């Protein structure tokens, strides 16, 4: 393997399943010590106390922070009919929690460390009937660019924006032939595997990406083409 993270320590949120689990496994294969943080093991990261407790349990130095957790409500809801509780819950889970995680873990990051956020193609093209999700992910794109300048030159901050991915979160739209219909709209002809997204995250946390910061790396099979 070209990427060698031996002697490095990484934290991956949402690390118990999906993209987060695949990322944690790939980092371990590259030699890193990985701490996977998830709701099932640590609690709700939209609670600032949970993030602070999780960070307190991680020894410094920290070389990589992958902030990947989040929610997507599969049932379509027009904004005019969306319950305020859904809006506030999505923003809390997908945006407020990122604030709490970064604030808690940033003091442990060493010079040369990397933060990678996981957003979505919805951040760039929007997503009708899922405006809560698209808005939260759009904010993560802006957060990436803001922190890339704020934390430079010692810490790099980038973002991976997946399209459709083979995870539990997308089980409902994939059912009943939905997956085939979705794949027909993707130039590369398939939804991404979890590893397809984990690989670019690993790259952005490696020395191969040492001159990359503030970037949004699209991993969507060509379904959304934007610079």
CSV table of C-alpha atoms in Angstrom, one decimal:
chain,number,residue,atom,x,y,z
A,1,UNK,CA,0.0,0.0,0.0
A,2,UNK,CA,1.4,3.4,-1.0
A,3,UNK,CA,-0.3,5.2,1.9
A,4,UNK,CA,1.3,4.4,5.2
A,5,UNK,CA,-0.3,5.8,8.4
A,6,UNK,CA,1.7,3.7,10.8
A,7,UNK,CA,2.1,5.6,14.1
A,8,UNK,CA,-0.8,7.9,13.3
A,9,UNK,CA,-4.0,8.2,15.3
A,10,UNK,CA,-7.4,8.9,13.7
A,11,UNK,CA,-10.9,9.5,14.9
A,12,UNK,CA,-13.8,8.5,12.7
A,13,UNK,CA,-17.3,9.5,13.7
A,14,UNK,CA,-20.2,7.4,12.5
A,15,UNK,CA,-17.6,4.7,12.6
A,16,UNK,CA,-19.9,1.8,13.5
A,17,UNK,CA,-21.5,1.3,10.1
A,18,UNK,CA,-21.6,2.4,6.5
A,19,UNK,CA,-19.0,4.8,5.2
A,20,UNK,CA,-17.6,5.4,8.6
A,21,UNK,CA,-16.9,1.7,9.3
A,22,UNK,CA,-15.3,1.2,5.9
A,23,UNK,CA,-13.1,4.2,6.5
A,24,UNK,CA,-12.0,3.0,9.9
A,25,UNK,CA,-11.2,-0.4,8.5
A,26,UNK,CA,-9.2,1.1,5.6
A,27,UNK,CA,-7.2,3.4,8.0
A,28,UNK,CA,-6.4,0.4,10.1
A,29,UNK,CA,-5.1,-1.4,7.0
A,30,UNK,CA,-2.9,1.6,6.4
A,31,UNK,CA,-1.4,1.1,9.9
A,32,UNK,CA,-3.3,3.8,11.8
A,33,UNK,CA,-4.7,3.6,15.3
A,34,UNK,CA,-8.4,4.3,14.8
A,35,UNK,CA,-11.0,5.3,17.4
A,36,UNK,CA,-14.5,4.9,15.9
A,37,UNK,CA,-17.1,7.2,17.5
A,38,UNK,CA,-20.8,6.5,17.0
A,39,UNK,CA,-24.2,6.9,18.5
A,40,UNK,CA,-24.3,3.3,19.6
A,41,UNK,CA,-21.0,3.5,21.4
A,42,UNK,CA,-20.8,7.1,22.6
A,43,UNK,CA,-24.2,8.7,22.3
A,44,UNK,CA,-25.8,11.6,20.4
A,45,UNK,CA,-23.1,13.9,19.1
A,46,UNK,CA,-25.5,16.7,18.7
A,47,UNK,CA,-25.2,16.9,22.5
A,48,UNK,CA,-22.0,18.9,23.2
A,49,UNK,CA,-21.3,17.0,26.3
A,50,UNK,CA,-21.1,13.7,24.3
A,51,UNK,CA,-18.5,15.2,22.0
A,52,UNK,CA,-16.5,16.5,24.9
A,53,UNK,CA,-16.6,13.2,26.7
A,54,UNK,CA,-15.6,11.3,23.5
A,55,UNK,CA,-12.7,13.7,22.9
A,56,UNK,CA,-11.5,13.5,26.5
A,57,UNK,CA,-11.2,9.7,26.1
A,58,UNK,CA,-8.8,10.1,23.1
A,59,UNK,CA,-5.1,10.5,23.8
A,60,UNK,CA,-3.2,13.2,22.0
A,61,UNK,CA,-1.7,13.6,19.4
A,62,UNK,CA,-4.4,13.2,16.9
A,63,UNK,CA,-3.4,13.1,13.2
A,64,UNK,CA,-6.8,12.8,11.4
A,65,UNK,CA,-10.4,13.6,12.2
A,66,UNK,CA,-13.0,12.2,9.9
A,67,UNK,CA,-16.5,13.7,10.7
A,68,UNK,CA,-18.9,11.4,8.9
A,69,UNK,CA,-22.0,10.8,11.0
A,70,UNK,CA,-25.4,12.1,10.0
A,71,UNK,CA,-29.0,11.4,9.2
A,72,UNK,CA,-31.3,11.5,6.1
A,73,UNK,CA,-35.0,11.1,6.4
A,74,UNK,CA,-36.1,8.9,3.4
A,75,UNK,CA,-39.7,10.0,3.3
A,76,UNK,CA,-40.3,12.9,1.0
A,77,UNK,CA,-41.5,16.1,2.6
A,78,UNK,CA,-42.2,19.4,0.9
A,79,UNK,CA,-40.8,22.3,2.9
A,80,UNK,CA,-44.2,23.9,3.4
A,81,UNK,CA,-45.4,20.7,5.0
A,82,UNK,CA,-42.2,19.7,6.8
A,83,UNK,CA,-42.6,19.5,10.6
A,84,UNK,CA,-40.3,21.9,12.4
A,85,UNK,CA,-39.2,19.0,14.5
A,86,UNK,CA,-37.7,17.3,11.4
A,87,UNK,CA,-36.0,20.4,10.3
A,88,UNK,CA,-34.4,21.1,13.7
A,89,UNK,CA,-33.5,17.4,14.2
A,90,UNK,CA,-31.7,17.2,10.8
A,91,UNK,CA,-29.8,20.4,11.4
A,92,UNK,CA,-28.8,19.3,14.9
A,93,UNK,CA,-27.6,15.9,13.7
A,94,UNK,CA,-25.9,17.0,10.5
A,95,UNK,CA,-24.5,20.5,11.3
A,96,UNK,CA,-24.6,21.4,15.0
A,97,UNK,CA,-22.9,18.1,15.9
A,98,UNK,CA,-20.1,18.8,13.5
A,99,UNK,CA,-19.5,22.1,15.3
A,100,UNK,CA,-19.4,20.2,18.7
A,101,UNK,CA,-17.1,17.5,17.3
A,102,UNK,CA,-14.6,19.9,15.8
A,103,UNK,CA,-14.6,22.1,18.9
A,104,UNK,CA,-13.9,19.1,21.1
A,105,UNK,CA,-11.3,17.4,19.1
A,106,UNK,CA,-9.4,20.3,17.5
A,107,UNK,CA,-7.1,20.9,20.5
A,108,UNK,CA,-5.7,17.4,20.1
A,109,UNK,CA,-4.8,17.8,16.4
A,110,UNK,CA,-1.1,18.2,15.7
A,111,UNK,CA,0.6,20.3,13.0
A,112,UNK,CA,0.1,18.5,9.7
A,113,UNK,CA,-3.1,16.9,10.8
A,114,UNK,CA,-6.1,16.6,8.5
A,115,UNK,CA,-9.9,17.1,9.0
A,116,UNK,CA,-12.2,15.5,6.5
A,117,UNK,CA,-16.0,16.2,6.5
A,118,UNK,CA,-18.5,14.0,4.7
A,119,UNK,CA,-21.2,16.0,2.9
A,120,UNK,CA,-23.2,15.0,-0.1
A,121,UNK,CA,-24.0,15.9,-3.7
A,122,UNK,CA,-27.2,17.3,-2.2
A,123,UNK,CA,-25.0,20.2,-0.9
A,124,UNK,CA,-24.3,21.2,-4.5
A,125,UNK,CA,-27.4,20.5,-6.5
A,126,UNK,CA,-30.0,20.6,-3.7
A,127,UNK,CA,-32.5,17.9,-3.1
A,128,UNK,CA,-36.2,18.5,-3.6
A,129,UNK,CA,-38.4,17.2,-0.8
A,130,UNK,CA,-35.3,16.8,1.4
A,131,UNK,CA,-34.4,20.4,1.9
A,132,UNK,CA,-33.5,19.8,5.5
A,133,UNK,CA,-30.7,17.4,4.4
A,134,UNK,CA,-29.5,19.5,1.5
A,135,UNK,CA,-29.3,22.6,3.6
A,136,UNK,CA,-27.4,20.9,6.4
A,137,UNK,CA,-24.9,19.4,3.9
A,138,UNK,CA,-24.5,22.7,2.1
A,139,UNK,CA,-23.5,24.3,5.4
A,140,UNK,CA,-20.8,21.6,5.7
A,141,UNK,CA,-19.3,22.7,2.4
A,142,UNK,CA,-19.1,26.3,3.7
A,143,UNK,CA,-17.7,25.1,7.0
A,144,UNK,CA,-15.0,23.2,5.1
A,145,UNK,CA,-13.9,26.3,3.3
A,146,UNK,CA,-14.1,28.5,6.4
A,147,UNK,CA,-12.0,26.2,8.5
A,148,UNK,CA,-9.5,25.5,5.7
A,149,UNK,CA,-8.5,29.2,6.0
A,150,UNK,CA,-8.9,29.5,9.7
A,151,UNK,CA,-6.8,26.4,10.6
A,152,UNK,CA,-4.1,26.9,7.9
A,153,UNK,CA,-1.2,26.3,7.6
A,154,UNK,CA,-1.0,23.7,10.4
A,155,UNK,CA,-4.2,21.7,9.7
A,156,UNK,CA,-5.8,20.9,6.3
A,157,UNK,CA,-9.6,20.7,6.0
A,158,UNK,CA,-11.3,19.0,3.1
A,159,UNK,CA,-14.7,17.5,2.3
A,160,UNK,CA,-15.8,14.4,0.5
A,161,UNK,CA,-19.3,14.7,-1.2
A,162,UNK,CA,-20.7,11.2,-2.0
A,163,UNK,CA,-23.6,10.6,-4.3
A,164,UNK,CA,-25.7,7.4,-3.8
A,165,UNK,CA,-23.8,4.9,-1.7
A,166,UNK,CA,-24.6,1.3,-0.8
A,167,UNK,CA,-25.5,1.9,2.9
A,168,UNK,CA,-28.3,1.2,5.2
A,169,UNK,CA,-29.4,4.8,5.0
A,170,UNK,CA,-30.5,4.3,1.4
A,171,UNK,CA,-32.3,1.0,1.8
A,172,UNK,CA,-35.8,2.5,1.3
A,173,UNK,CA,-35.1,4.3,-2.1
A,174,UNK,CA,-33.3,1.2,-3.3
A,175,UNK,CA,-36.2,-1.1,-2.7
A,176,UNK,CA,-38.7,-2.3,-5.4
A,177,UNK,CA,-36.4,-1.6,-8.3
A,178,UNK,CA,-35.4,1.8,-7.1
A,179,UNK,CA,-31.7,1.0,-7.1
A,180,UNK,CA,-31.8,0.1,-10.8
A,181,UNK,CA,-33.6,3.3,-11.7
A,182,UNK,CA,-31.0,5.3,-9.7
A,183,UNK,CA,-28.1,3.5,-11.3
A,184,UNK,CA,-29.5,4.3,-14.7
A,185,UNK,CA,-28.9,8.0,-14.0
A,186,UNK,CA,-25.2,7.6,-13.0
A,187,UNK,CA,-22.7,7.7,-15.8
A,188,UNK,CA,-20.5,5.0,-14.2
A,189,UNK,CA,-23.6,2.8,-14.0
A,190,UNK,CA,-23.7,1.9,-10.3
A,191,UNK,CA,-24.0,3.3,-6.8
A,192,UNK,CA,-20.8,3.7,-4.8
A,193,UNK,CA,-19.6,1.0,-2.5
A,194,UNK,CA,-18.6,2.2,1.0
A,195,UNK,CA,-15.0,1.5,0.1
A,196,UNK,CA,-15.4,3.8,-2.9
A,197,UNK,CA,-15.9,6.7,-0.5
A,198,UNK,CA,-13.4,5.5,2.2
A,199,UNK,CA,-10.5,5.5,-0.3
A,200,UNK,CA,-10.7,9.2,-1.1
A,201,UNK,CA,-11.1,10.0,2.6
A,202,UNK,CA,-7.9,8.1,3.3
A,203,UNK,CA,-6.1,9.9,0.5
A,204,UNK,CA,-7.1,13.3,1.8
A,205,UNK,CA,-5.7,12.4,5.2
A,206,UNK,CA,-2.4,11.2,3.8
A,207,UNK,CA,0.8,13.0,2.8
A,208,UNK,CA,-0.2,12.5,-0.9
A,209,UNK,CA,-2.7,15.3,-0.3
A,210,UNK,CA,-0.4,17.5,1.7
A,211,UNK,CA,-1.0,20.5,-0.6
A,212,UNK,CA,-4.8,20.1,-0.8
A,213,UNK,CA,-7.1,22.1,1.6
A,214,UNK,CA,-10.5,23.6,1.3
A,215,UNK,CA,-11.5,21.2,-1.5
A,216,UNK,CA,-14.8,19.4,-2.1
A,217,UNK,CA,-14.0,16.0,-3.6
A,218,UNK,CA,-17.1,14.6,-5.4
A,219,UNK,CA,-17.5,10.8,-5.3
A,220,UNK,CA,-20.6,10.2,-7.3
A,221,UNK,CA,-19.8,8.3,-10.4
A,222,UNK,CA,-20.3,11.4,-12.5
A,223,UNK,CA,-23.9,12.0,-11.5
A,224,UNK,CA,-23.1,15.6,-10.4
A,225,UNK,CA,-20.3,17.3,-12.4
A,226,UNK,CA,-19.2,20.4,-10.6
A,227,UNK,CA,-15.9,21.9,-9.8
